[in-house]
């Protein structure tokens, strides 16, 4: 195997190649400052990992500057930091670094940093496997640094599980970020401690998005927020479940022709203080709005006026509480508690 660094100092290796190959040798980090860098010359230069890359999520950095690092079946990737960049940086034609995470793989880190460094972007395509964010690091950020003219940052979770239940899922920090959960043929699950779209306060030049699509499941234990009206949480199908008492202050845009679900289990109170919205520019006289079903035996509280969504709203089971107004067709098959 390859050992990078030792107790006295860090060691790094960088592959800068115009080709693709499979990493057949296990790599370990013996020093927290050690690094493993993949920098393909082109977007189709791929490093495939089928075994061990790193030994623990407490040390080392794995970075993809350009091209792709693919975690294939059998891959077990562990590092303190996972990073993406662009080559060259600060360039609209730059090739972004991409992590491809496939079924049967395992990826563990304490900081998934997508778009690390000014002028950098990055991409993650997860179609399967398990990605785990451990406690003890900076957590999870898409679009950490301002990417400038470089391509923005994307996380497509179309299968498998991204378990960030111990931390916040930050979609946008100072850079452009877009995340999609679902849209694949199998279930894609995001577990989040909380969710923030444009997390570092409103970055006015960057409009960040999170989209929940069919076969997507989001389980969240804390707050769900967007920094501004320009930062969007799109409901395009799929299910979002509250796993603890929380407030969802984000505005939720319901895409036409879709049905999404909020699930509030027994013993949980979810306060929807954000608005349910039609997409900008949609004419409700011409287009039917998206639908929202609210299920579960917990308490679903709506505490804000001004919802504009015109699709069907259905509450089944549990308690429907609060003081709000709704458009479209409303069906309530639950306990109604206006004073809750």
Tab-separated table of C-alpha atoms in Angstrom:
chain	number	residue	atom	x	y	z
A	1	UNK	CA	0.000	0.000	0.000
A	2	UNK	CA	0.865	3.690	-0.136
A	3	UNK	CA	1.313	5.654	3.091
A	4	UNK	CA	1.296	9.440	2.812
A	5	UNK	CA	3.300	11.197	5.524
A	6	UNK	CA	4.312	10.067	8.970
A	7	UNK	CA	4.320	11.336	12.531
A	8	UNK	CA	6.911	13.980	11.685
A	9	UNK	CA	5.354	15.492	8.562
A	10	UNK	CA	2.744	15.400	5.818
A	11	UNK	CA	3.073	13.718	2.458
A	12	UNK	CA	0.986	14.233	-0.677
A	13	UNK	CA	0.538	12.691	-4.093
A	14	UNK	CA	-1.008	14.349	-7.153
A	15	UNK	CA	-2.011	12.597	-10.355
A	16	UNK	CA	-2.080	15.056	-13.274
A	17	UNK	CA	-2.897	12.762	-16.177
A	18	UNK	CA	-4.615	12.758	-19.547
A	19	UNK	CA	-5.956	9.246	-19.082
A	20	UNK	CA	-8.133	7.053	-16.872
A	21	UNK	CA	-7.168	4.168	-14.618
A	22	UNK	CA	-8.226	2.144	-11.583
A	23	UNK	CA	-6.426	2.658	-8.287
A	24	UNK	CA	-5.380	-0.837	-7.289
A	25	UNK	CA	-3.233	0.044	-4.267
A	26	UNK	CA	-4.687	0.976	-0.847
A	27	UNK	CA	-3.742	4.470	0.348
A	28	UNK	CA	-3.544	5.617	3.962
A	29	UNK	CA	-2.857	9.012	5.547
A	30	UNK	CA	-0.341	8.933	8.386
A	31	UNK	CA	-0.475	12.688	8.957
A	32	UNK	CA	-3.455	15.048	9.122
A	33	UNK	CA	-1.840	17.343	6.564
A	34	UNK	CA	-1.376	14.643	3.953
A	35	UNK	CA	-3.264	14.853	0.679
A	36	UNK	CA	-4.361	12.797	-2.308
A	37	UNK	CA	-5.162	14.863	-5.425
A	38	UNK	CA	-6.676	13.796	-8.737
A	39	UNK	CA	-6.330	16.321	-11.567
A	40	UNK	CA	-7.392	14.887	-14.898
A	41	UNK	CA	-6.508	16.914	-17.961
A	42	UNK	CA	-10.062	16.640	-19.291
A	43	UNK	CA	-13.555	15.980	-17.988
A	44	UNK	CA	-13.432	12.360	-19.219
A	45	UNK	CA	-10.258	11.496	-17.293
A	46	UNK	CA	-11.448	9.213	-14.496
A	47	UNK	CA	-9.751	7.677	-11.483
A	48	UNK	CA	-11.776	4.677	-10.308
A	49	UNK	CA	-11.488	3.477	-6.715
A	50	UNK	CA	-12.589	-0.065	-5.851
A	51	UNK	CA	-10.863	-0.497	-2.482
A	52	UNK	CA	-9.480	1.537	0.392
A	53	UNK	CA	-8.547	5.185	-0.030
A	54	UNK	CA	-7.812	6.543	3.431
A	55	UNK	CA	-8.234	4.710	6.713
A	56	UNK	CA	-10.255	7.108	8.907
A	57	UNK	CA	-12.224	10.337	8.632
A	58	UNK	CA	-9.882	11.982	11.124
A	59	UNK	CA	-6.923	12.666	8.867
A	60	UNK	CA	-5.949	13.605	5.337
A	61	UNK	CA	-7.528	15.400	2.389
A	62	UNK	CA	-8.826	13.947	-0.874
A	63	UNK	CA	-9.262	16.559	-3.599
A	64	UNK	CA	-10.504	16.398	-7.195
A	65	UNK	CA	-9.244	19.415	-9.146
A	66	UNK	CA	-10.614	18.274	-12.520
A	67	UNK	CA	-11.847	15.129	-14.165
A	68	UNK	CA	-13.637	12.568	-12.001
A	69	UNK	CA	-12.924	10.343	-9.042
A	70	UNK	CA	-15.370	7.428	-9.115
A	71	UNK	CA	-16.173	5.468	-5.976
A	72	UNK	CA	-17.198	2.143	-7.509
A	73	UNK	CA	-18.646	-0.912	-5.782
A	74	UNK	CA	-16.272	-1.976	-3.003
A	75	UNK	CA	-14.731	1.463	-2.578
A	76	UNK	CA	-14.172	2.556	1.027
A	77	UNK	CA	-13.084	6.193	1.010
A	78	UNK	CA	-12.275	7.980	4.270
A	79	UNK	CA	-10.657	11.366	4.873
A	80	UNK	CA	-11.007	14.356	7.135
A	81	UNK	CA	-11.658	16.579	4.104
A	82	UNK	CA	-13.175	15.863	0.704
A	83	UNK	CA	-12.758	18.766	-1.710
A	84	UNK	CA	-13.473	19.741	-5.299
A	85	UNK	CA	-11.873	22.461	-7.397
A	86	UNK	CA	-11.620	23.635	-11.013
A	87	UNK	CA	-8.759	23.586	-13.517
A	88	UNK	CA	-7.899	26.283	-14.289
A	89	UNK	CA	-9.443	28.303	-11.493
A	90	UNK	CA	-11.407	31.509	-12.128
A	91	UNK	CA	-12.155	30.459	-15.694
A	92	UNK	CA	-15.557	30.000	-17.332
A	93	UNK	CA	-14.131	27.133	-19.389
A	94	UNK	CA	-12.534	25.458	-16.388
A	95	UNK	CA	-12.993	21.706	-15.925
A	96	UNK	CA	-14.608	21.045	-12.560
A	97	UNK	CA	-13.648	18.204	-10.299
A	98	UNK	CA	-16.355	15.555	-9.867
A	99	UNK	CA	-16.997	12.808	-7.347
A	100	UNK	CA	-19.048	9.937	-8.814
A	101	UNK	CA	-20.460	7.799	-6.001
A	102	UNK	CA	-21.892	4.490	-7.191
A	103	UNK	CA	-23.907	1.662	-5.596
A	104	UNK	CA	-21.887	-0.526	-3.254
A	105	UNK	CA	-19.464	2.216	-2.242
A	106	UNK	CA	-18.880	3.918	1.113
A	107	UNK	CA	-17.570	7.460	1.605
A	108	UNK	CA	-16.921	8.965	5.052
A	109	UNK	CA	-15.662	12.447	5.913
A	110	UNK	CA	-15.959	15.237	8.443
A	111	UNK	CA	-16.033	18.005	5.834
A	112	UNK	CA	-17.457	17.620	2.345
A	113	UNK	CA	-16.282	20.891	0.803
A	114	UNK	CA	-17.634	21.284	-2.735
A	115	UNK	CA	-16.021	24.278	-4.415
A	116	UNK	CA	-13.060	24.756	-2.089
A	117	UNK	CA	-11.036	27.912	-2.694
A	118	UNK	CA	-11.845	31.139	-4.542
A	119	UNK	CA	-12.645	30.658	-8.233
A	120	UNK	CA	-13.371	26.948	-7.829
A	121	UNK	CA	-16.474	24.868	-8.470
A	122	UNK	CA	-17.296	21.196	-8.242
A	123	UNK	CA	-19.805	18.446	-8.737
A	124	UNK	CA	-21.021	15.303	-6.980
A	125	UNK	CA	-23.146	12.695	-8.758
A	126	UNK	CA	-24.341	10.112	-6.247
A	127	UNK	CA	-26.402	7.316	-7.759
A	128	UNK	CA	-25.961	4.874	-4.882
A	129	UNK	CA	-23.795	3.960	-1.939
A	130	UNK	CA	-23.531	5.626	1.446
A	131	UNK	CA	-21.950	9.001	2.164
A	132	UNK	CA	-21.569	9.749	5.882
A	133	UNK	CA	-20.645	13.085	7.443
A	134	UNK	CA	-19.133	12.479	10.876
A	135	UNK	CA	-19.063	14.899	13.790
A	136	UNK	CA	-15.854	16.755	14.554
A	137	UNK	CA	-15.370	18.717	11.330
A	138	UNK	CA	-16.907	21.613	9.401
A	139	UNK	CA	-19.684	19.455	7.976
A	140	UNK	CA	-21.207	19.864	4.524
A	141	UNK	CA	-21.076	22.826	2.138
A	142	UNK	CA	-21.941	23.035	-1.550
A	143	UNK	CA	-20.500	26.204	-3.090
A	144	UNK	CA	-18.282	27.043	-0.154
A	145	UNK	CA	-16.157	29.728	-1.820
A	146	UNK	CA	-17.189	32.293	-4.428
A	147	UNK	CA	-16.717	30.492	-7.725
A	148	UNK	CA	-16.697	33.789	-9.674
A	149	UNK	CA	-16.822	33.071	-13.420
A	150	UNK	CA	-15.966	29.406	-12.925
A	151	UNK	CA	-18.796	26.852	-13.252
A	152	UNK	CA	-20.942	26.582	-10.147
A	153	UNK	CA	-21.428	23.685	-7.756
A	154	UNK	CA	-23.850	20.775	-8.079
A	155	UNK	CA	-24.851	17.777	-5.948
A	156	UNK	CA	-27.150	15.296	-7.697
A	157	UNK	CA	-28.393	12.675	-5.221
A	158	UNK	CA	-30.320	10.264	-7.448
A	159	UNK	CA	-29.754	7.107	-5.401
A	160	UNK	CA	-28.232	5.850	-2.175
A	161	UNK	CA	-27.997	7.806	1.082
A	162	UNK	CA	-26.270	11.003	2.104
A	163	UNK	CA	-26.257	10.928	5.903
A	164	UNK	CA	-25.530	14.417	7.208
A	165	UNK	CA	-27.834	14.011	10.206
A	166	UNK	CA	-25.170	15.345	12.599
A	167	UNK	CA	-24.721	18.644	10.769
A	168	UNK	CA	-26.316	21.290	8.573
A	169	UNK	CA	-26.707	20.706	4.858
A	170	UNK	CA	-25.588	24.034	3.389
A	171	UNK	CA	-26.646	24.514	-0.232
A	172	UNK	CA	-24.688	27.634	-1.143
A	173	UNK	CA	-22.301	29.535	1.086
A	174	UNK	CA	-20.438	32.165	-0.906
A	175	UNK	CA	-20.615	30.296	-4.230
A	176	UNK	CA	-23.366	29.154	-6.572
A	177	UNK	CA	-24.967	25.861	-5.523
A	178	UNK	CA	-27.724	23.591	-6.781
A	179	UNK	CA	-28.792	20.319	-5.181
A	180	UNK	CA	-31.334	17.731	-6.335
A	181	UNK	CA	-32.627	14.862	-4.188
A	182	UNK	CA	-34.428	12.185	-6.200
A	183	UNK	CA	-35.182	11.865	-9.874
A	184	UNK	CA	-33.652	8.404	-10.228
A	185	UNK	CA	-35.215	4.976	-10.550
A	186	UNK	CA	-34.570	4.046	-6.912
A	187	UNK	CA	-34.861	5.838	-3.586
A	188	UNK	CA	-32.430	8.644	-2.822
A	189	UNK	CA	-32.283	9.702	0.838
A	190	UNK	CA	-30.849	12.845	2.385
A	191	UNK	CA	-30.597	12.864	6.180
A	192	UNK	CA	-29.918	16.351	7.524
A	193	UNK	CA	-29.529	17.976	10.899
A	194	UNK	CA	-30.862	21.154	9.286
A	195	UNK	CA	-31.015	22.670	5.801
A	196	UNK	CA	-29.944	26.150	4.712
A	197	UNK	CA	-30.148	27.376	1.117
A	198	UNK	CA	-27.632	30.233	0.681
A	199	UNK	CA	-26.401	29.550	4.176
A	200	UNK	CA	-23.904	32.360	4.805
A	201	UNK	CA	-26.517	35.088	4.534
A	202	UNK	CA	-27.963	36.215	1.213
A	203	UNK	CA	-25.334	36.212	-1.545
A	204	UNK	CA	-27.196	38.536	-3.911
A	205	UNK	CA	-25.257	37.524	-7.027
A	206	UNK	CA	-25.917	33.802	-6.489
A	207	UNK	CA	-29.389	32.239	-6.545
A	208	UNK	CA	-29.123	28.803	-4.973
A	209	UNK	CA	-31.628	25.949	-5.297
A	210	UNK	CA	-32.628	22.710	-3.618
A	211	UNK	CA	-35.049	20.473	-5.552
A	212	UNK	CA	-36.925	17.482	-4.134
A	213	UNK	CA	-37.963	15.161	-6.964
A	214	UNK	CA	-39.779	11.799	-7.288
A	215	UNK	CA	-38.144	8.935	-5.344
A	216	UNK	CA	-36.364	11.521	-3.227
A	217	UNK	CA	-36.637	11.448	0.573
A	218	UNK	CA	-35.390	14.186	2.882
A	219	UNK	CA	-35.328	13.489	6.622
A	220	UNK	CA	-34.539	16.592	8.656
A	221	UNK	CA	-34.422	17.129	12.416
A	222	UNK	CA	-33.918	20.903	12.507
A	223	UNK	CA	-34.684	24.141	10.713
A	224	UNK	CA	-35.220	24.453	6.964
A	225	UNK	CA	-34.435	27.938	5.679
A	226	UNK	CA	-33.722	29.983	2.561
A	227	UNK	CA	-31.804	33.256	2.765
A	228	UNK	CA	-33.967	35.212	0.322
A	229	UNK	CA	-36.840	34.969	-2.139
A	230	UNK	CA	-34.280	34.407	-4.903
A	231	UNK	CA	-33.003	31.229	-3.227
A	232	UNK	CA	-35.449	28.436	-3.992
A	233	UNK	CA	-36.634	25.175	-2.476
A	234	UNK	CA	-38.536	23.433	-5.263
A	235	UNK	CA	-41.054	20.686	-4.517
A	236	UNK	CA	-41.058	18.529	-7.638
A	237	UNK	CA	-42.354	15.306	-6.067
A	238	UNK	CA	-40.811	13.186	-3.335
A	239	UNK	CA	-41.192	13.267	0.435
A	240	UNK	CA	-39.777	15.419	3.237
A	241	UNK	CA	-40.082	14.062	6.763
A	242	UNK	CA	-39.562	15.919	10.039
A	243	UNK	CA	-37.726	13.747	12.553
A	244	UNK	CA	-37.901	16.246	15.462
A	245	UNK	CA	-39.713	19.456	16.388
A	246	UNK	CA	-38.631	22.177	13.995
A	247	UNK	CA	-39.540	25.296	12.043
A	248	UNK	CA	-39.503	25.344	8.255
A	249	UNK	CA	-39.159	28.998	7.284
A	250	UNK	CA	-38.144	28.360	3.668
A	251	UNK	CA	-40.434	29.324	0.853
A	252	UNK	CA	-41.501	26.158	-0.984
A	253	UNK	CA	-42.243	26.418	-4.701
A	254	UNK	CA	-44.590	23.667	-5.910
A	255	UNK	CA	-43.854	22.760	-9.511
A	256	UNK	CA	-46.918	22.269	-11.752
A	257	UNK	CA	-47.979	18.712	-12.472
A	258	UNK	CA	-46.288	17.273	-9.372
A	259	UNK	CA	-47.396	15.957	-5.993
A	260	UNK	CA	-45.063	16.231	-3.019
A	261	UNK	CA	-45.459	15.044	0.567
A	262	UNK	CA	-44.587	16.462	3.973
A	263	UNK	CA	-44.610	13.777	6.682
A	264	UNK	CA	-44.909	14.672	10.376
A	265	UNK	CA	-44.693	11.544	12.559
A	266	UNK	CA	-46.370	11.122	15.939
A	267	UNK	CA	-44.783	13.188	18.693
A	268	UNK	CA	-43.363	15.760	16.273
A	269	UNK	CA	-44.516	19.345	15.696
A	270	UNK	CA	-43.549	21.034	12.442
A	271	UNK	CA	-44.136	24.777	12.154
A	272	UNK	CA	-44.366	25.876	8.536
A	273	UNK	CA	-43.619	29.590	8.806
A	274	UNK	CA	-42.516	29.842	5.176
A	275	UNK	CA	-44.826	30.206	2.198
A	276	UNK	CA	-46.219	27.698	-0.281
A	277	UNK	CA	-45.711	29.282	-3.690
A	278	UNK	CA	-46.457	28.898	-7.371
A	279	UNK	CA	-43.415	29.223	-9.641
A	280	UNK	CA	-42.566	32.767	-10.648
A	281	UNK	CA	-44.514	33.803	-13.739
A	282	UNK	CA	-46.982	30.916	-13.596
A	283	UNK	CA	-50.534	31.814	-14.642
A	284	UNK	CA	-52.885	29.765	-12.420
A	285	UNK	CA	-55.673	30.396	-14.912
A	286	UNK	CA	-53.706	28.452	-17.509
A	287	UNK	CA	-51.642	25.973	-15.491
A	288	UNK	CA	-52.660	23.790	-12.554
A	289	UNK	CA	-50.402	24.271	-9.572
A	290	UNK	CA	-48.419	21.554	-7.831
A	291	UNK	CA	-50.041	19.521	-5.075
A	292	UNK	CA	-48.974	18.978	-1.465
A	293	UNK	CA	-49.996	16.127	0.811
A	294	UNK	CA	-49.272	16.346	4.536
A	295	UNK	CA	-49.275	12.993	6.331
A	296	UNK	CA	-48.353	11.593	9.727
A	297	UNK	CA	-49.814	11.590	13.239
A	298	UNK	CA	-47.898	14.641	14.490
A	299	UNK	CA	-48.858	18.321	14.551
A	300	UNK	CA	-48.520	20.366	11.353
A	301	UNK	CA	-48.704	24.065	12.194
A	302	UNK	CA	-49.092	26.780	9.540
A	303	UNK	CA	-48.318	30.166	11.061
A	304	UNK	CA	-48.020	32.519	8.072
A	305	UNK	CA	-50.473	34.273	5.755
A	306	UNK	CA	-49.833	34.927	2.077
A	307	UNK	CA	-49.518	31.464	0.505
A	308	UNK	CA	-49.980	31.674	-3.265
A	309	UNK	CA	-49.799	27.998	-4.299
A	310	UNK	CA	-52.992	27.039	-6.143
A	311	UNK	CA	-52.674	23.245	-6.291
A	312	UNK	CA	-54.446	20.760	-4.056
A	313	UNK	CA	-53.567	20.728	-0.346
A	314	UNK	CA	-54.471	17.605	1.650
A	315	UNK	CA	-53.858	16.959	5.341
A	316	UNK	CA	-54.386	13.341	6.384
A	317	UNK	CA	-54.071	12.156	9.987
A	318	UNK	CA	-52.570	13.946	12.956
A	319	UNK	CA	-53.399	17.557	13.769
A	320	UNK	CA	-53.682	20.560	11.496
A	321	UNK	CA	-53.121	23.744	13.475
A	322	UNK	CA	-52.424	27.437	13.181
A	323	UNK	CA	-53.750	30.571	11.528
A	324	UNK	CA	-53.232	30.698	7.791
A	325	UNK	CA	-54.883	30.986	4.389
A	326	UNK	CA	-54.656	28.537	1.502
A	327	UNK	CA	-55.626	28.697	-2.164
A	328	UNK	CA	-56.689	25.852	-4.386
A	329	UNK	CA	-58.617	22.816	-3.179
A	330	UNK	CA	-58.122	22.055	0.517
A	331	UNK	CA	-58.961	18.657	2.029
A	332	UNK	CA	-58.616	18.096	5.772
A	333	UNK	CA	-58.864	14.583	7.180
A	334	UNK	CA	-57.299	15.385	10.542
A	335	UNK	CA	-57.916	17.013	13.889
A	336	UNK	CA	-58.247	20.765	13.425
A	337	UNK	CA	-56.782	22.944	16.168
A	338	UNK	CA	-56.754	26.670	15.269
A	339	UNK	CA	-55.432	27.606	18.684
A	340	UNK	CA	-52.424	25.244	18.640
